Amino acid sequence: MRSVGCTVLALVCLAIGIWGGFALWFHFPGNVAARVAAVLVWCVPTIWAIRAGFGPKRRWHSLAVFGALFVLMLVWWATIVPQQDRQWAEDVAQPLRAHIQGDRLVIDNVRNFHWRTTDDYDVRWEPRQYDLSQVQSADLLLSYWMGPAIAHTLVSFGFADGRQLVFSLEIRKEKGEQFSALGGFFRQFEG
């Protein structure tokens, strides 16, 4: 029973250590060298905590230090908030703004680009109005784009005049920034 407990404790410490390493990699300020240094420093208490679980007499102080550092990491993680003052990629440069006037939904900055290729397009942001009393359908769609585990969620509203209004939550990439599924899980992108 003791060996099962030691194994579980070690796996929990390992999982926390991996999560903390990725959190530091994606959010520690500075260049690559600073991020590598931060991850390596984080590895030290992680390894001590894993070893403490398997020692002949548990080194509770190593586990306590690791636990305290993990709590500090969680506090730091909670302070990471999206920034809106960036140089956004053209297709996400304008934030959507909506307000309701009686039965009318007025939306500004609807993206309606004319795409010829991924790099050749006409930029069009436009205002739109919808009569909310004319909503006839609401659909939830999942667009699987990275295997069966990762999907993009869309909500589509159909109106009596045949128009559709589709919402999705997207990341906001900065100019020149590439998407990373792993980075997305670690708050690399603003929403």
Short mmCIF file of C-alpha atoms in Angstrom, two decimals:
data_model
loop_
_atom_site.label_atom_id
_atom_site.label_comp_id
_atom_site.label_asym_id
_atom_site.label_seq_id
_atom_site.Cartn_x
_atom_site.Cartn_y
_atom_site.Cartn_z
CA MET A 1 0.00 0.00 0.00
CA ARG A 2 2.90 2.32 0.79
CA SER A 3 4.38 1.88 -2.68
CA VAL A 4 1.03 2.73 -4.31
CA GLY A 5 0.81 5.92 -2.23
CA CYS A 6 4.40 6.84 -3.11
CA THR A 7 3.70 6.28 -6.80
CA VAL A 8 0.54 8.40 -6.73
CA LEU A 9 2.36 11.18 -4.84
CA ALA A 10 5.22 11.10 -7.35
CA LEU A 11 2.81 11.22 -10.30
CA VAL A 12 0.95 14.19 -8.80
CA CYS A 13 4.26 16.02 -8.26
CA LEU A 14 5.34 15.17 -11.81
CA ALA A 15 2.06 16.42 -13.28
CA ILE A 16 2.29 19.67 -11.28
CA GLY A 17 5.91 20.03 -12.35
CA ILE A 18 5.07 19.59 -16.04
CA TRP A 19 2.17 22.03 -15.82
CA GLY A 20 4.37 24.59 -14.03
CA GLY A 21 7.11 24.18 -16.61
CA PHE A 22 4.74 24.89 -19.49
CA ALA A 23 3.17 27.81 -17.62
CA LEU A 24 6.61 29.34 -17.14
CA TRP A 25 7.61 28.62 -20.74
CA PHE A 26 4.60 30.43 -22.18
CA HIS A 27 4.38 33.34 -19.71
CA PHE A 28 7.71 34.02 -18.03
CA PRO A 29 8.82 37.48 -19.16
CA GLY A 30 11.97 37.82 -21.18
CA ASN A 31 13.71 36.02 -23.98
CA VAL A 32 14.17 32.28 -24.56
CA ALA A 33 17.20 32.09 -22.27
CA ALA A 34 15.22 33.60 -19.36
CA ARG A 35 12.35 31.15 -19.93
CA VAL A 36 14.71 28.17 -20.09
CA ALA A 37 16.36 29.32 -16.85
CA ALA A 38 12.97 29.71 -15.13
CA VAL A 39 11.87 26.22 -16.23
CA LEU A 40 15.16 24.68 -15.06
CA VAL A 41 14.89 26.41 -11.68
CA TRP A 42 11.31 25.06 -11.36
CA CYS A 43 12.60 21.54 -12.12
CA VAL A 44 14.74 21.51 -8.94
CA PRO A 45 11.90 21.55 -6.37
CA THR A 46 9.86 19.27 -8.66
CA ILE A 47 12.62 16.63 -8.64
CA TRP A 48 13.11 17.01 -4.87
CA ALA A 49 9.38 16.49 -4.33
CA ILE A 50 9.29 13.40 -6.55
CA ARG A 51 12.33 11.94 -4.78
CA ALA A 52 10.87 12.75 -1.35
CA GLY A 53 7.86 10.57 -2.09
CA PHE A 54 10.08 7.54 -2.67
CA GLY A 55 12.65 8.10 0.10
CA PRO A 56 12.96 5.66 3.00
CA LYS A 57 11.66 8.40 5.24
CA ARG A 58 9.63 10.96 3.44
CA ARG A 59 11.19 14.37 3.33
CA TRP A 60 8.08 16.34 4.17
CA HIS A 61 9.96 19.62 4.08
CA SER A 62 10.74 19.06 0.36
CA LEU A 63 7.07 18.36 -0.29
CA ALA A 64 6.03 21.39 1.77
CA VAL A 65 8.42 23.68 -0.14
CA PHE A 66 7.14 22.30 -3.45
CA GLY A 67 3.54 22.77 -2.29
CA ALA A 68 4.23 26.36 -1.25
CA LEU A 69 5.93 27.10 -4.59
CA PHE A 70 2.97 25.57 -6.41
CA VAL A 71 0.57 27.81 -4.48
CA LEU A 72 2.73 30.83 -5.44
CA MET A 73 2.64 29.66 -9.06
CA LEU A 74 -1.17 29.42 -8.93
CA VAL A 75 -1.38 32.95 -7.50
CA TRP A 76 0.89 34.21 -10.29
CA TRP A 77 -1.18 32.27 -12.87
CA ALA A 78 -4.37 33.91 -11.59
CA THR A 79 -2.87 37.37 -12.24
CA ILE A 80 -2.35 36.70 -15.96
CA VAL A 81 -5.04 38.68 -17.76
CA PRO A 82 -5.59 39.22 -21.49
CA GLN A 83 -4.07 42.39 -22.90
CA GLN A 84 -5.96 44.38 -25.53
CA ASP A 85 -3.21 46.81 -26.57
CA ARG A 86 -1.38 44.69 -29.12
CA GLN A 87 -0.65 44.83 -32.83
CA TRP A 88 -3.35 42.37 -33.91
CA ALA A 89 -3.40 40.31 -37.09
CA GLU A 90 -5.67 41.93 -39.68
CA ASP A 91 -8.46 39.34 -39.48
CA VAL A 92 -8.92 39.86 -35.71
CA ALA A 93 -7.97 43.54 -35.49
CA GLN A 94 -11.45 44.86 -34.73
CA PRO A 95 -13.35 43.85 -31.59
CA LEU A 96 -17.02 43.00 -32.01
CA ARG A 97 -19.40 45.45 -30.35
CA ALA A 98 -23.08 44.74 -29.87
CA HIS A 99 -26.03 46.44 -28.23
CA ILE A 100 -29.77 45.91 -28.16
CA GLN A 101 -32.28 48.58 -29.15
CA GLY A 102 -35.75 47.22 -28.39
CA ASP A 103 -36.11 44.09 -30.57
CA ARG A 104 -33.09 44.96 -32.71
CA LEU A 105 -29.58 43.65 -32.20
CA VAL A 106 -27.02 46.09 -33.60
CA ILE A 107 -23.53 44.71 -34.15
CA ASP A 108 -20.50 46.73 -35.20
CA ASN A 109 -17.29 45.30 -36.67
CA VAL A 110 -18.67 42.14 -38.20
CA ARG A 111 -15.87 40.49 -40.16
CA ASN A 112 -16.97 39.90 -43.75
CA PHE A 113 -13.68 39.51 -45.57
CA HIS A 114 -13.57 38.35 -49.16
CA TRP A 115 -10.97 35.58 -49.12
CA ARG A 116 -9.22 34.51 -52.31
CA THR A 117 -6.41 32.67 -50.50
CA THR A 118 -5.14 32.70 -46.90
CA ASP A 119 -2.81 35.58 -47.83
CA ASP A 120 -4.95 37.38 -50.44
CA TYR A 121 -8.17 38.97 -49.23
CA ASP A 122 -10.20 42.15 -49.07
CA VAL A 123 -10.66 43.56 -45.57
CA ARG A 124 -14.29 44.34 -44.78
CA TRP A 125 -15.70 45.24 -41.37
CA GLU A 126 -19.36 46.13 -41.41
CA PRO A 127 -22.27 46.96 -39.11
CA ARG A 128 -25.31 44.67 -39.11
CA GLN A 129 -28.77 44.71 -37.57
CA TYR A 130 -30.99 41.77 -36.70
CA ASP A 131 -34.62 41.61 -35.60
CA LEU A 132 -34.58 39.39 -32.50
CA SER A 133 -38.30 38.66 -32.82
CA GLN A 134 -37.50 36.91 -36.12
CA VAL A 135 -35.11 34.28 -34.71
CA GLN A 136 -36.26 30.89 -36.02
CA SER A 137 -33.39 28.58 -35.08
CA ALA A 138 -30.36 28.26 -32.90
CA ASP A 139 -27.73 25.63 -33.61
CA LEU A 140 -24.59 24.56 -31.81
CA LEU A 141 -21.87 23.36 -34.18
CA LEU A 142 -18.51 21.74 -33.56
CA SER A 143 -15.81 22.04 -36.20
CA TYR A 144 -13.11 19.43 -35.55
CA TRP A 145 -9.84 20.71 -36.91
CA MET A 146 -7.10 18.86 -35.03
CA GLY A 147 -8.30 15.30 -34.75
CA PRO A 148 -11.20 14.12 -32.62
CA ALA A 149 -10.01 15.84 -29.43
CA ILE A 150 -9.97 19.53 -30.43
CA ALA A 151 -12.97 21.35 -31.88
CA HIS A 152 -14.01 24.91 -32.53
CA THR A 153 -17.47 25.70 -31.11
CA LEU A 154 -19.88 27.86 -33.11
CA VAL A 155 -23.40 29.06 -32.33
CA SER A 156 -25.59 29.89 -35.32
CA PHE A 157 -28.88 31.82 -35.25
CA GLY A 158 -31.25 31.60 -38.21
CA PHE A 159 -33.65 34.45 -38.97
CA ALA A 160 -36.96 34.50 -40.86
CA ASP A 161 -35.38 36.51 -43.71
CA GLY A 162 -32.91 33.67 -44.37
CA ARG A 163 -29.89 35.34 -42.82
CA GLN A 164 -27.61 33.49 -40.39
CA LEU A 165 -25.60 35.01 -37.57
CA VAL A 166 -22.77 32.78 -36.42
CA PHE A 167 -20.70 33.41 -33.28
CA SER A 168 -17.50 31.71 -32.27
CA LEU A 169 -14.89 32.49 -29.69
CA GLU A 170 -11.50 32.86 -31.27
CA ILE A 171 -8.02 33.62 -30.16
CA ARG A 172 -6.62 36.98 -31.18
CA LYS A 173 -3.28 36.43 -32.82
CA GLU A 174 -0.82 39.24 -32.98
CA LYS A 175 0.76 40.17 -36.31
CA GLY A 176 3.19 37.43 -37.28
CA GLU A 177 2.11 35.12 -34.42
CA GLN A 178 1.51 31.45 -35.19
CA PHE A 179 -1.16 29.33 -33.55
CA SER A 180 -0.14 26.63 -31.10
CA ALA A 181 -2.73 24.27 -29.57
CA LEU A 182 -0.46 23.73 -26.56
CA GLY A 183 0.09 27.47 -26.21
CA GLY A 184 -3.68 27.97 -26.34
CA PHE A 185 -4.12 25.66 -23.35
CA PHE A 186 -1.59 27.80 -21.48
CA ARG A 187 -3.20 31.18 -22.21
CA GLN A 188 -0.67 32.21 -24.84
CA PHE A 189 -3.33 34.02 -26.86
CA GLU A 190 -5.85 36.70 -25.98
CA GLY A 191 -9.51 35.97 -26.69
#
